[in-house]
XYZ file of C-alpha atoms in Angstrom:
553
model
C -33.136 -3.203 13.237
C -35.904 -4.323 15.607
C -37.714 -1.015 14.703
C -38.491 -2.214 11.427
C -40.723 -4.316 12.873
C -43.161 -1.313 13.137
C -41.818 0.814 10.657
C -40.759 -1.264 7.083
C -42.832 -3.207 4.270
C -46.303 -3.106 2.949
C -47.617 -4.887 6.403
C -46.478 -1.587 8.516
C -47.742 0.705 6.352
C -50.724 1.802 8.868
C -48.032 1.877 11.158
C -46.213 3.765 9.532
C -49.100 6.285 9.371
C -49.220 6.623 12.841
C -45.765 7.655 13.041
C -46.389 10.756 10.604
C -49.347 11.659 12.342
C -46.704 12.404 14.978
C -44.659 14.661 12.795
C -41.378 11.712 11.932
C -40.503 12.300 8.281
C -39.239 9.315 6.044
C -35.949 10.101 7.000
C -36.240 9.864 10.889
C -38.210 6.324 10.398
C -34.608 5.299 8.456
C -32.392 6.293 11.990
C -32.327 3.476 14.656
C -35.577 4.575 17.088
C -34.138 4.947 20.591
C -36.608 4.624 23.357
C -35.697 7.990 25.916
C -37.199 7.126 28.743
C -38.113 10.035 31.226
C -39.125 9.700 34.978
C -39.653 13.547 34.676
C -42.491 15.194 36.939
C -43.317 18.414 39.177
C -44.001 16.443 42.229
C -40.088 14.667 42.952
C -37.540 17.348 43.598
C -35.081 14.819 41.465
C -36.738 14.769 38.878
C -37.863 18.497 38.063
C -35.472 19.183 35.459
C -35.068 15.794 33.548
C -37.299 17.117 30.926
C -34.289 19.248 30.530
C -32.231 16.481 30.849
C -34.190 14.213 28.555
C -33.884 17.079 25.857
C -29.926 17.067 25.726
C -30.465 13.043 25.529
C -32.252 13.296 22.145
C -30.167 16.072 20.648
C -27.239 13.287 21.695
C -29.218 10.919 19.647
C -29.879 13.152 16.855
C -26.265 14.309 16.549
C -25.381 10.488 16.395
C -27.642 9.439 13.632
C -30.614 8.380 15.653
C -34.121 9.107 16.254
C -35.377 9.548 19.814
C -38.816 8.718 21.242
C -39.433 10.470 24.319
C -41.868 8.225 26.610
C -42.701 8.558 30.121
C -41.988 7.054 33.687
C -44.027 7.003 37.071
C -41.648 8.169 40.060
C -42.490 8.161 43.972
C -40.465 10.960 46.255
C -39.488 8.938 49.230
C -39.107 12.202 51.019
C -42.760 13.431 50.688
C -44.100 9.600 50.812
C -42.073 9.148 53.723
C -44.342 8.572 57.268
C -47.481 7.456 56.175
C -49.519 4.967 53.549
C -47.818 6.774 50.076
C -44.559 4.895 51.645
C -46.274 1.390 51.126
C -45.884 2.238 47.636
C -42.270 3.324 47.244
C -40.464 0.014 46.924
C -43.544 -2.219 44.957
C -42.871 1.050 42.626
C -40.059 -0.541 41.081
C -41.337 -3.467 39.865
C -43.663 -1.002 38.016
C -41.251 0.703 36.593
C -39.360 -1.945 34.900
C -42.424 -3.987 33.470
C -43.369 -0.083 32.189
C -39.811 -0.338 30.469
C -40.454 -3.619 29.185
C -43.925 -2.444 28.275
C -42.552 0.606 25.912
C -39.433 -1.141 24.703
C -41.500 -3.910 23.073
C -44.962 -2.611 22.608
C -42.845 -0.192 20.163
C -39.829 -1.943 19.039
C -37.437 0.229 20.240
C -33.686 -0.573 18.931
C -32.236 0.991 22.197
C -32.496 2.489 25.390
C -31.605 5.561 27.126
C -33.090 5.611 30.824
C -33.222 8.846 32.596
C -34.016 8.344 36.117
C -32.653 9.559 39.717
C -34.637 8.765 42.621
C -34.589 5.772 45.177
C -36.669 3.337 43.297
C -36.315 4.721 39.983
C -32.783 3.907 38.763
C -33.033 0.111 39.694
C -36.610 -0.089 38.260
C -35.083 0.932 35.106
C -32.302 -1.068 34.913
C -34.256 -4.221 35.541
C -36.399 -3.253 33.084
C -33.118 -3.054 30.737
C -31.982 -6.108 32.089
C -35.045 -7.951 31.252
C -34.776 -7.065 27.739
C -31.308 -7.091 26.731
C -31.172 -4.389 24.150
C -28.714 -1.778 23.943
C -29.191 0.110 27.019
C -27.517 3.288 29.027
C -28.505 5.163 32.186
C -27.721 8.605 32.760
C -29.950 9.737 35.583
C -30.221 13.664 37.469
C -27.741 13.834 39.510
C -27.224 14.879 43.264
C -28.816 17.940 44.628
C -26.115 20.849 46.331
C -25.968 20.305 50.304
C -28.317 23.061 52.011
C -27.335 25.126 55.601
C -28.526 25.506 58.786
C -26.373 28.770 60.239
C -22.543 28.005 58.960
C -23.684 24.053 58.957
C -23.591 22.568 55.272
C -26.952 19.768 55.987
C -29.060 17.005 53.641
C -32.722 15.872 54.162
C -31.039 13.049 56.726
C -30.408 16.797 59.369
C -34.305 17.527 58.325
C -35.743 14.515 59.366
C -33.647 14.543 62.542
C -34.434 18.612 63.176
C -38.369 16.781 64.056
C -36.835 14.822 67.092
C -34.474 17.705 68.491
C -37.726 19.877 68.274
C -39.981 17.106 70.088
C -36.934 16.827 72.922
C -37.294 20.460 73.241
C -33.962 20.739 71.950
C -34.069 23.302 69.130
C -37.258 25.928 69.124
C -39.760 26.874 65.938
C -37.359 29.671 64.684
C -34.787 26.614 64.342
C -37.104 23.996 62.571
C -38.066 26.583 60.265
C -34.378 27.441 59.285
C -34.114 23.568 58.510
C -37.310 23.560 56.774
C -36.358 26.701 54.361
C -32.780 25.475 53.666
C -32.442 22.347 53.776
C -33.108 21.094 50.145
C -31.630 24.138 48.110
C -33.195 22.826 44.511
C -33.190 19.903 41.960
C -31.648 16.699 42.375
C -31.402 13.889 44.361
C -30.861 14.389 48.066
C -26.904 14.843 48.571
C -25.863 12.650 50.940
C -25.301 8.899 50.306
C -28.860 8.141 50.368
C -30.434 5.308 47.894
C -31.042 7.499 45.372
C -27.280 8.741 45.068
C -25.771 5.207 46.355
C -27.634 3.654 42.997
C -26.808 6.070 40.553
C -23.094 5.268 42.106
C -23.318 1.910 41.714
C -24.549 2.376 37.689
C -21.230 3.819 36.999
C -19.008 1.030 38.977
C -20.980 -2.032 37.314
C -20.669 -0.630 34.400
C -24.315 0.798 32.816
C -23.751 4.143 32.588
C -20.930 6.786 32.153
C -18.138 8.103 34.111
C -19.815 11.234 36.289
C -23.482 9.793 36.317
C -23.324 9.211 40.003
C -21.653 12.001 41.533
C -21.672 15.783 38.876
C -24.586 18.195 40.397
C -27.790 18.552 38.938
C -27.637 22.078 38.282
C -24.135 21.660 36.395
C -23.833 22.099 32.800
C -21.326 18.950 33.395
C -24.525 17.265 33.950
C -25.751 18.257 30.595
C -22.658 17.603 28.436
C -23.012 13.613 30.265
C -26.984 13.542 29.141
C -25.526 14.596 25.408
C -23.002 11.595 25.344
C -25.111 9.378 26.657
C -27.085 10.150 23.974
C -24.268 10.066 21.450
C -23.182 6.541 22.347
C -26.272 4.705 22.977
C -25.748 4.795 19.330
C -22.720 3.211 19.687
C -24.042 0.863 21.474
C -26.724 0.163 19.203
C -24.137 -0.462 16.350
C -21.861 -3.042 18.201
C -24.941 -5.019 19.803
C -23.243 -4.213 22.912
C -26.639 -5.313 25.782
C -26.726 -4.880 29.374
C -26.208 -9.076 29.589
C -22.648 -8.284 28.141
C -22.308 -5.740 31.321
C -24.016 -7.275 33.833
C -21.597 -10.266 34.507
C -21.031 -11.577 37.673
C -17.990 -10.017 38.155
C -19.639 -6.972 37.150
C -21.698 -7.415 40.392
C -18.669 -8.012 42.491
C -17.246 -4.334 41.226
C -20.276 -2.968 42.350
C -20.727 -4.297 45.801
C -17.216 -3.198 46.269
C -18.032 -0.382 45.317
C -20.557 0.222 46.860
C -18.668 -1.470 50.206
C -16.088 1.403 49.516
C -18.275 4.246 49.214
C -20.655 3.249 52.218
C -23.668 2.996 50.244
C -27.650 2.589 51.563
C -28.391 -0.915 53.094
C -31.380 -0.145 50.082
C -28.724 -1.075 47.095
C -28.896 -4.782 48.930
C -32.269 -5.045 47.843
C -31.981 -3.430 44.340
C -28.814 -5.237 43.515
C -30.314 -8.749 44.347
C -33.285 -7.950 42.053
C -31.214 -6.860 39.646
C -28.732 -9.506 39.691
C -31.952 -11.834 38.945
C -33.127 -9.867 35.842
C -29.790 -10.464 34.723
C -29.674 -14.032 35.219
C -26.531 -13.646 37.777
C -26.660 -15.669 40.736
C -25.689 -13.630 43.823
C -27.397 -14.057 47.759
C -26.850 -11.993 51.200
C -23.600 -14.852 51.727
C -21.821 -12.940 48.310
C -22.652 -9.248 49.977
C -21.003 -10.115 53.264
C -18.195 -11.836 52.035
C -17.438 -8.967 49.566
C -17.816 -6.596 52.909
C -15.252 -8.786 54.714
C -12.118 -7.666 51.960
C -13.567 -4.120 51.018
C -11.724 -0.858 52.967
C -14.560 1.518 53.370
C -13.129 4.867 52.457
C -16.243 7.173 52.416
C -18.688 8.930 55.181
C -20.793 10.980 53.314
C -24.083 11.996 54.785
C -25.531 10.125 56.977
C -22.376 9.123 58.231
C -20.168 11.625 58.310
C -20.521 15.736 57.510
C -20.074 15.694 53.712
C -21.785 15.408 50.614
C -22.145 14.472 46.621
C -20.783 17.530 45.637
C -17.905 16.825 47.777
C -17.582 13.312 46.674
C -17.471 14.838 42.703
C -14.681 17.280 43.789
C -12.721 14.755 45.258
C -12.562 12.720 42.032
C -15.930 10.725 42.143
C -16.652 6.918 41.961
C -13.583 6.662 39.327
C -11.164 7.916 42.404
C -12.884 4.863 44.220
C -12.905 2.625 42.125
C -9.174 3.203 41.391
C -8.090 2.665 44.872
C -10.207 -0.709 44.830
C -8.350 -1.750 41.664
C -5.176 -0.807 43.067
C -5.173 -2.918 46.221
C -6.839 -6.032 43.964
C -10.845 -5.488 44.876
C -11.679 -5.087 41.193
C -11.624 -6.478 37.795
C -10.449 -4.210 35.611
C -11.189 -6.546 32.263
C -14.751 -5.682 31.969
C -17.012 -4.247 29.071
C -18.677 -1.216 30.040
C -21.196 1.470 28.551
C -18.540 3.471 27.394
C -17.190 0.681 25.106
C -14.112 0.294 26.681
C -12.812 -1.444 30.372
C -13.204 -0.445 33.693
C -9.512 0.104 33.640
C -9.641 2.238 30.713
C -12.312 4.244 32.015
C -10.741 4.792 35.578
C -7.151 4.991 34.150
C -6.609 8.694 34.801
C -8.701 8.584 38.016
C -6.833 9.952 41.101
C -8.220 11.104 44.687
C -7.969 14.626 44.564
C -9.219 14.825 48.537
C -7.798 12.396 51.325
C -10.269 13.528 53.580
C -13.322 13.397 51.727
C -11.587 9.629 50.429
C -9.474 7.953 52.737
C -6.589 7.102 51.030
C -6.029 3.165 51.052
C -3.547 2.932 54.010
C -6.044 4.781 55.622
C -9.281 3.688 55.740
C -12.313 4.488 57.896
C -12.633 0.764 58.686
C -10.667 -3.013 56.861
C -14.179 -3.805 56.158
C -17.103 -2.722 53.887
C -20.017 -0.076 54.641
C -22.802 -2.487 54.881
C -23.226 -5.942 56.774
C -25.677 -8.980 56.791
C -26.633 -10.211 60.504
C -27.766 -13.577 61.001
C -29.438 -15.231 64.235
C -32.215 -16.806 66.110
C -34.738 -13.964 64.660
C -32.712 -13.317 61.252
C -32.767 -17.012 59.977
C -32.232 -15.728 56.503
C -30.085 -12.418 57.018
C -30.922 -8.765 57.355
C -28.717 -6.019 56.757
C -27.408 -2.710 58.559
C -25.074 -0.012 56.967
C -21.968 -0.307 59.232
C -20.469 2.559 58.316
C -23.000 4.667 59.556
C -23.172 3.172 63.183
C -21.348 4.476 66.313
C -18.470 2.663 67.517
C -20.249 1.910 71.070
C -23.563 0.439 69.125
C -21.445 -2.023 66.848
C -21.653 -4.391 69.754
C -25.288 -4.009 71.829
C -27.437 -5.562 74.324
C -31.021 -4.735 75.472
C -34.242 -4.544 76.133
C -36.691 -5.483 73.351
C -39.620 -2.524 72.960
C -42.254 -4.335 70.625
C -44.602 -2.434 67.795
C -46.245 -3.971 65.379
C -46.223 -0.927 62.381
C -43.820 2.184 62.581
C -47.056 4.283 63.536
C -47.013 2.487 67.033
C -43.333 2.835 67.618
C -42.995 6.822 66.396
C -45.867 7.340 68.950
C -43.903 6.264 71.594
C -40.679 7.284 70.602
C -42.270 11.205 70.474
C -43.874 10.218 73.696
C -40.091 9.778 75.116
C -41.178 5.984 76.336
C -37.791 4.324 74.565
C -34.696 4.724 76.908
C -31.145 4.330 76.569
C -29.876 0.526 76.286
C -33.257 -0.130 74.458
C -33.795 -2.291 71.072
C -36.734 -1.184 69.454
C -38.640 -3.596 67.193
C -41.138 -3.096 64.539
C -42.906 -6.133 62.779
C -44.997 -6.542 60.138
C -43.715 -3.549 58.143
C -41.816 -6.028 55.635
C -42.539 -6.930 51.533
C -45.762 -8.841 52.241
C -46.696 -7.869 55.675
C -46.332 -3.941 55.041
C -47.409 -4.490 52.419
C -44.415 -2.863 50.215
C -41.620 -3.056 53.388
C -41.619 0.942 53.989
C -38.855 2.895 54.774
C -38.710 3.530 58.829
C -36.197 7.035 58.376
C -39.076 8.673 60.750
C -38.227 6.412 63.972
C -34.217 6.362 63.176
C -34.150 10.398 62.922
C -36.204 11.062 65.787
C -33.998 8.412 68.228
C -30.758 10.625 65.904
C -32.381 14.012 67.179
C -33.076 13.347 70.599
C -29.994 12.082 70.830
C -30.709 8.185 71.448
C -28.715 7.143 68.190
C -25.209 5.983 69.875
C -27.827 4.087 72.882
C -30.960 2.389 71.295
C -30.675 -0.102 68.603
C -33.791 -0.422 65.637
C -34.767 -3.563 64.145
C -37.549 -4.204 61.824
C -38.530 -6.307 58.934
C -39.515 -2.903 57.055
C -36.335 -1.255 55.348
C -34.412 1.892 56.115
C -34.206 5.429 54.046
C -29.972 6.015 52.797
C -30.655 9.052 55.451
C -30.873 7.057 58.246
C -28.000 5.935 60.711
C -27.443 4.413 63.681
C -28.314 0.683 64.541
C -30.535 0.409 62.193
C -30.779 -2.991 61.502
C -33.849 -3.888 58.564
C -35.174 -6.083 55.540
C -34.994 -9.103 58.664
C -36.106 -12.061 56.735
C -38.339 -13.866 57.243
C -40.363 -11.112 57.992
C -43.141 -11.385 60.941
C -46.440 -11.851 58.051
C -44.767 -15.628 57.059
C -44.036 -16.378 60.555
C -40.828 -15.005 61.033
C -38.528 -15.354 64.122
C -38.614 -11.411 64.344
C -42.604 -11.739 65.163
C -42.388 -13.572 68.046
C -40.300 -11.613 70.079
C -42.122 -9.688 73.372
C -41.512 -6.872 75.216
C -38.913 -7.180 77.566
C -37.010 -9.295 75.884
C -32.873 -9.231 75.749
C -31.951 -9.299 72.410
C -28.225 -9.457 71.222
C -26.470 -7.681 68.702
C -22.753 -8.278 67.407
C -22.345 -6.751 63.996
C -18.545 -6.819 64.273
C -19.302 -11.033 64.288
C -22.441 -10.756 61.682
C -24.994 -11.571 64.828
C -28.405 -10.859 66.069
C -30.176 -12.824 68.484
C -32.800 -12.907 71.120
C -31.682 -14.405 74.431
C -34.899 -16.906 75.229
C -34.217 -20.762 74.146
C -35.313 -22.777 71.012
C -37.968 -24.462 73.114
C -39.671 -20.870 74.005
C -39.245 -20.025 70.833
C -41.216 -23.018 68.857
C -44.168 -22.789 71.670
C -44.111 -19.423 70.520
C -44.432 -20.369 66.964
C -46.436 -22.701 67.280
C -48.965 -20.543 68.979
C -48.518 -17.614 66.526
C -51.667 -16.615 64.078
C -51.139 -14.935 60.882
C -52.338 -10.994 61.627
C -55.237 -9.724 59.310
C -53.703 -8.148 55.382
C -53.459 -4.866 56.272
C -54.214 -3.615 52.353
C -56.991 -5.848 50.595
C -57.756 -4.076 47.687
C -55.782 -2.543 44.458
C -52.759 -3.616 43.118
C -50.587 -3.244 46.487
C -52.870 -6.501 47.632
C -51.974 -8.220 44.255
C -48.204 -7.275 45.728
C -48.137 -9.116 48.275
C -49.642 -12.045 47.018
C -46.504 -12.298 44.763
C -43.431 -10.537 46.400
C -40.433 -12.595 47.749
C -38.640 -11.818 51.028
C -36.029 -9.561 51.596
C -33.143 -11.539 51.520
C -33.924 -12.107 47.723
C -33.991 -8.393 46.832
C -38.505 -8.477 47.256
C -39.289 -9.564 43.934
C -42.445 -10.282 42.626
C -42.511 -14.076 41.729
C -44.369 -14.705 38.138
């Protein structure tokens, strides 16, 4: 066992002493030591009751012949960073996390894993982490939080965020806005539509890392309970057979998930966290694989944002197995592949069946032939940026305007609240990507406001920065390269026509290449906007977009 590396001979005996002075008798130092860790805290709604969570984890491990070690990790709420500085550290979060996995896992000699996340940056932080290490691993994160109301209307945090721009239209009153505020976000869990958070956890279960259920049973379910108890009981199992996410994480395994995740309509956010996880793993994939994936992948989901229903919704109607059946049944997946649960995806989807034809479109029926999320490339997208299909109106799939300029979201939310952006417009925010941001923030307070005043199905969004799961619309982000290395997207001006064709993978702006290598070659690299503390560091080292922002060693 690695753990004896800290726990057996003469040489580890002050160790060893260390361990009892944390209470672990003889016989506990004997058990495989499984590393539990916990992204609990009192500040992310998701996260509130893994301590609860993490409990039925150990006494999983303990009823399995283990002995779990409880250690900690950091978590940012997207929801309460969202709209100001704190969201400059959301997505740079992740690399965090995973190099605090690494940091636990080998500091202490762990023999295996259990990671219990749930929020946006969270899950894939830990699973790179795992990935990076290759020991026995298994996720098993929080699970979705129950839809809230607004009168007889079932809502998510995506209807919050878009209550702010009906009430700046003048469209609903205080007494409104307050009845969002209140019910909304009914208790613990992630936010329950489709969001990152949700489209992740997903997307653990269809490539293979955790259990059946992990993306889709409620928080406040014991269901969700009994799941943190066998995850605990077979990352023992796991531990046994020398069974490591490198065995998991195949290529092919990557291919389930992004058609998956095609299927299901996920966040244009799993683009980045798949990529970066893919590299952990050693798996060559790019933006080329995603699209071409897209291209053969029915989408058969609109959950929130793109369509009225939820998680809990999702879970009736049979959960990602019910997908994931459908996709093996028209060809999409390979059923051959190891997973956390020891056996194949087939086995583990074998008595799947879609309990809900309108909550999954059945496969001669789907909501479109091709996947959720496309890659656009053009004249200011030389190396791809991504929009989540499923969640734009018919009309906006094919667009044509006026380019409004910001450089930052601050700029653009100004004048959006100001009512300055008009139907037919494209709005365009620079500098808001990995390095230029820094951290590429999440721009779901523009998209809901142009949602709630009723400009989604007109104006078009394109940035460099990244969008929230919540948003929808033509919302069109991570454009690489960004503006801060000289990207195409930076040198576009007001009043430009720019050109959108997601239908033929396309976004353009309508002035020649000779215009647009003047303006190059005029163009001056703006000021860092953060120059001290680690977020500085960041930049310094993070890839672009279209590589899943990675920090480069």
């Amino acid at each position: 066992m690695r753990s004896d590396n800290v726990k057996k001979g003469v040489e580890r005996t002050p160790n060893r002493s260390l361990f009892y002075a944390l209470g672990y008798t003889d016989e506990e130092l004997e058990r495989p030591l499984i590393g539990v860790v916990s992204a609990h805290s009192e500040i992310v709604p998701g996260h509130a009751h893994l301590d609860k969570l993490a409990e039925a984890v150990k006494a999983g491990v303990y009823a399995a012949g283990g002995t779990p070690v409880l250690v900690p990790s950091i978590g940012v709420c997207d929801g309460i960073a969202m709209g100001h500085e704190g969201m400059k550290y959301s997505l740079p979060s992740r690399e965090l996390i995973a190099d605090s996995v690494e940091t636990m896992a080998m500091a202490h000699q762990f023999d295996g894993l259990v990671l219990v996340p749930n929020c946006d940056k969270i899950v894939p932080g830990m699973v790179m982490g795992a990935a990076r290490l290759n020991i026995p691993s298994i996720v098993v994160s929080g699970g979705p939080m129950l839809s809230g109301k607004q009168g007889k209307r079932r809502v998510s945090l995506s209807q919050m965020f878009e209550a702010v721009g009906s009430y700046k239209a003048g469209l609903i009153d205080d007494e409104i806005l307050d009845e969002y505020t209140q019910n909304t976000c009914p208790g613990c869990g992630s936010c329950s539509g489709m969001y990152t958070a949700n489209s992740m956890n997903c997307l653990c279960e269809a490539i293979g890392m955790a259990l059946p259920g992990n993306g889709t049973v409620p928080a406040v379910s014991s269901r969700r309970t009994m799941l943190a108890k066998h995850a605990g009981m077979q990352i023992m199992q796991l531990v046994e057979k020398n069974i490591c996410p490198r065995d998991i994480l195949t290529p092919a395994a990557f291919k389930n998930a992004l058609a998956t995740d095609m299927a299901l309509g996920c966040s244009t956010n799993s683009v980045l966290h798949l990529l970066a996880i893919a590299n952990e793993a050693g798996v060559p994939m790019d933006l080329k694989t995603i699209n071409e994936m897209s291209a053969k992948t029915p989408n058969f989901c609109h959950l929130a944002p793109a369509g009225p229903t939820h998680m809990q919704d999702l879970d009736d109607a049979g959960g990602v197995p019910a997908v994931m059946k459908q996709l093996a049944d028209i060809g999409d997946l390979d059923t051959t592949l190891l997973t956390v649960t020891g056996k194949t995806v087939g086995e583990n989807i074998a008595g799947a069946a879609n309990k809900n034809t309108d909550e999954i479109r059945p496969i001669d029926n789907p909501y479109s032939t091709t996947g959720g999320i496309a890659i656009l490339w053009g004249n200011i997208a030389k190396d791809g940026c991504v929009v989540k299909r499923s969640a734009v109106a018919p009309e906006m799939l094919v667009h044509e305007g006026l380019a409004r300029v910001f450089d930052g979201e601050e700029e653009a939310i100004d004048a959006i609240y100001k009512g300055e952006i008009k139907a037919g417009d494209v709005v365009v925010i620079c500098y808001e990507g990995p390095k230029g941001g820094p951290g590429m923030r999440e721009m779901l307070n523009p998209t809901s406001a142009l949602a709630g005043m009723k400009l989604d199905k007109s104006v078009a969004l394109i940035t460099d920065g990244r969008f929230s799961g919540a948003s929808r619309g033509a919302s069109i982000g991570h454009v690489a390269p960004e503006a801060a290395e000289g990207g195409e997207i930076g040198l576009i001006k007001e009043g430009d026509i720019i050109k959108i064709n997601i239908p033929e993978s396309t976004i353009n702006v309508a002035v020649s290449d000779e215009e647009l290598a003047n303006r190059k070659a005029a163009w001056q690299p703006h000021e860092p906007k953060v120059k001290h503390g680690w977020l500085a560091r960041y930049a310094k080292m993070v890839s672009g977009a279209n590589k899943g922002a990675i920090t480069n060693y």
